[in-house]
Amino acid sequence: MSTSSQFPPPSPASLLASSSMRLWRPAAQRNLRNQWSKLSTFRQQKVRALTTNKNDSPATNKRRRRRV
C-alpha cells in the first residue's frame, strides 16, 4: 500500500492556515503568560489581604457605606 493515495498532499489553503497559526501562536502564548501572571499577582494580594484581616478588594470597598 502506498501512503500517498491514502493521504493527499496538503492544499495551499491548508498550508496558509497552518503558517498563519504559527504566526499568531507566539503572541497568543505571550499574552496568556502575561494574563496568568496578573491573575497570580491578584490572587496573592487577595490571600495576603485576607490573612492580615484587611480587605483590599476594590469591589468590596465600593460596597462599604460610611456611617454618619
PDB file of C-alpha atoms in Angstrom:
ATOM      1  CA  MET A   1       0.000   0.000   0.000  1.00  0.00           C
ATOM      2  CA  SER A   2       1.230   3.457  -0.771  1.00  0.00           C
ATOM      3  CA  THR A   3       0.564   6.171   1.740  1.00  0.00           C
ATOM      4  CA  SER A   4       0.319   8.865  -0.923  1.00  0.00           C
ATOM      5  CA  SER A   5      -3.019   7.511  -2.136  1.00  0.00           C
ATOM      6  CA  GLN A   6      -4.419   7.463   1.395  1.00  0.00           C
ATOM      7  CA  PHE A   7      -3.205  10.942   2.335  1.00  0.00           C
ATOM      8  CA  PRO A   8      -3.281  13.510  -0.452  1.00  0.00           C
ATOM      9  CA  PRO A   9      -0.782  16.384  -0.278  1.00  0.00           C
ATOM     10  CA  PRO A  10      -1.997  19.399   1.687  1.00  0.00           C
ATOM     11  CA  SER A  11      -3.792  22.064  -0.270  1.00  0.00           C
ATOM     12  CA  PRO A  12      -2.352  25.604  -0.488  1.00  0.00           C
ATOM     13  CA  ALA A  13      -5.239  26.853   1.676  1.00  0.00           C
ATOM     14  CA  SER A  14      -4.334  24.462   4.486  1.00  0.00           C
ATOM     15  CA  LEU A  15      -0.665  25.441   4.193  1.00  0.00           C
ATOM     16  CA  LEU A  16      -1.652  29.087   4.520  1.00  0.00           C
ATOM     17  CA  ALA A  17      -3.811  28.316   7.538  1.00  0.00           C
ATOM     18  CA  SER A  18      -1.029  26.413   9.288  1.00  0.00           C
ATOM     19  CA  SER A  19       1.520  29.150   8.583  1.00  0.00           C
ATOM     20  CA  SER A  20      -0.822  31.835   9.929  1.00  0.00           C
ATOM     21  CA  MET A  21      -1.390  29.677  13.017  1.00  0.00           C
ATOM     22  CA  ARG A  22       2.362  29.625  13.566  1.00  0.00           C
ATOM     23  CA  LEU A  23       2.491  33.406  13.200  1.00  0.00           C
ATOM     24  CA  TRP A  24      -0.070  34.207  15.906  1.00  0.00           C
ATOM     25  CA  ARG A  25       0.783  31.378  18.269  1.00  0.00           C
ATOM     26  CA  PRO A  26       3.817  33.036  19.954  1.00  0.00           C
ATOM     27  CA  ALA A  27       1.875  36.259  20.513  1.00  0.00           C
ATOM     28  CA  ALA A  28      -1.070  34.343  21.956  1.00  0.00           C
ATOM     29  CA  GLN A  29       1.198  32.365  24.242  1.00  0.00           C
ATOM     30  CA  ARG A  30       2.896  35.552  25.423  1.00  0.00           C
ATOM     31  CA  ASN A  31      -0.499  37.153  26.077  1.00  0.00           C
ATOM     32  CA  LEU A  32      -1.671  34.135  28.044  1.00  0.00           C
ATOM     33  CA  ARG A  33       1.537  34.123  30.063  1.00  0.00           C
ATOM     34  CA  ASN A  34       1.126  37.830  30.872  1.00  0.00           C
ATOM     35  CA  GLN A  35      -2.531  37.430  31.854  1.00  0.00           C
ATOM     36  CA  TRP A  36      -1.713  34.402  34.015  1.00  0.00           C
ATOM     37  CA  SER A  37       0.985  36.434  35.740  1.00  0.00           C
ATOM     38  CA  LYS A  38      -1.502  39.234  36.500  1.00  0.00           C
ATOM     39  CA  LEU A  39      -4.057  36.746  37.792  1.00  0.00           C
ATOM     40  CA  SER A  40      -1.466  35.144  40.034  1.00  0.00           C
ATOM     41  CA  THR A  41      -0.447  38.544  41.410  1.00  0.00           C
ATOM     42  CA  PHE A  42      -4.059  39.494  42.180  1.00  0.00           C
ATOM     43  CA  ARG A  43      -4.620  36.139  43.861  1.00  0.00           C
ATOM     44  CA  GLN A  44      -1.544  36.614  46.048  1.00  0.00           C
ATOM     45  CA  GLN A  45      -2.703  40.112  47.011  1.00  0.00           C
ATOM     46  CA  LYS A  46      -6.141  38.796  47.922  1.00  0.00           C
ATOM     47  CA  VAL A  47      -4.706  35.996  50.045  1.00  0.00           C
ATOM     48  CA  ARG A  48      -2.373  38.457  51.755  1.00  0.00           C
ATOM     49  CA  ALA A  49      -5.262  40.822  52.454  1.00  0.00           C
ATOM     50  CA  LEU A  50      -7.414  38.046  53.876  1.00  0.00           C
ATOM     51  CA  THR A  51      -4.650  36.710  56.096  1.00  0.00           C
ATOM     52  CA  THR A  52      -3.917  40.155  57.537  1.00  0.00           C
ATOM     53  CA  ASN A  53      -7.631  40.753  58.164  1.00  0.00           C
ATOM     54  CA  LYS A  54      -7.762  43.625  55.703  1.00  0.00           C
ATOM     55  CA  ASN A  55      -9.945  43.815  52.672  1.00  0.00           C
ATOM     56  CA  ASP A  56      -8.072  45.438  49.788  1.00  0.00           C
ATOM     57  CA  SER A  57     -10.518  44.312  47.133  1.00  0.00           C
ATOM     58  CA  PRO A  58     -11.765  47.327  45.130  1.00  0.00           C
ATOM     59  CA  ALA A  59     -15.146  45.673  44.526  1.00  0.00           C
ATOM     60  CA  THR A  60     -15.925  45.319  48.220  1.00  0.00           C
ATOM     61  CA  ASN A  61     -14.604  48.774  49.048  1.00  0.00           C
ATOM     62  CA  LYS A  62     -17.267  50.212  46.746  1.00  0.00           C
ATOM     63  CA  ARG A  63     -19.981  48.397  48.670  1.00  0.00           C
ATOM     64  CA  ARG A  64     -18.947  49.784  52.026  1.00  0.00           C
ATOM     65  CA  ARG A  65     -21.036  52.631  53.306  1.00  0.00           C
ATOM     66  CA  ARG A  66     -19.825  55.265  55.671  1.00  0.00           C
ATOM     67  CA  ARG A  67     -21.721  55.520  58.891  1.00  0.00           C
ATOM     68  CA  VAL A  68     -22.950  59.024  59.553  1.00  0.00           C
TER      69      VAL A  68
END
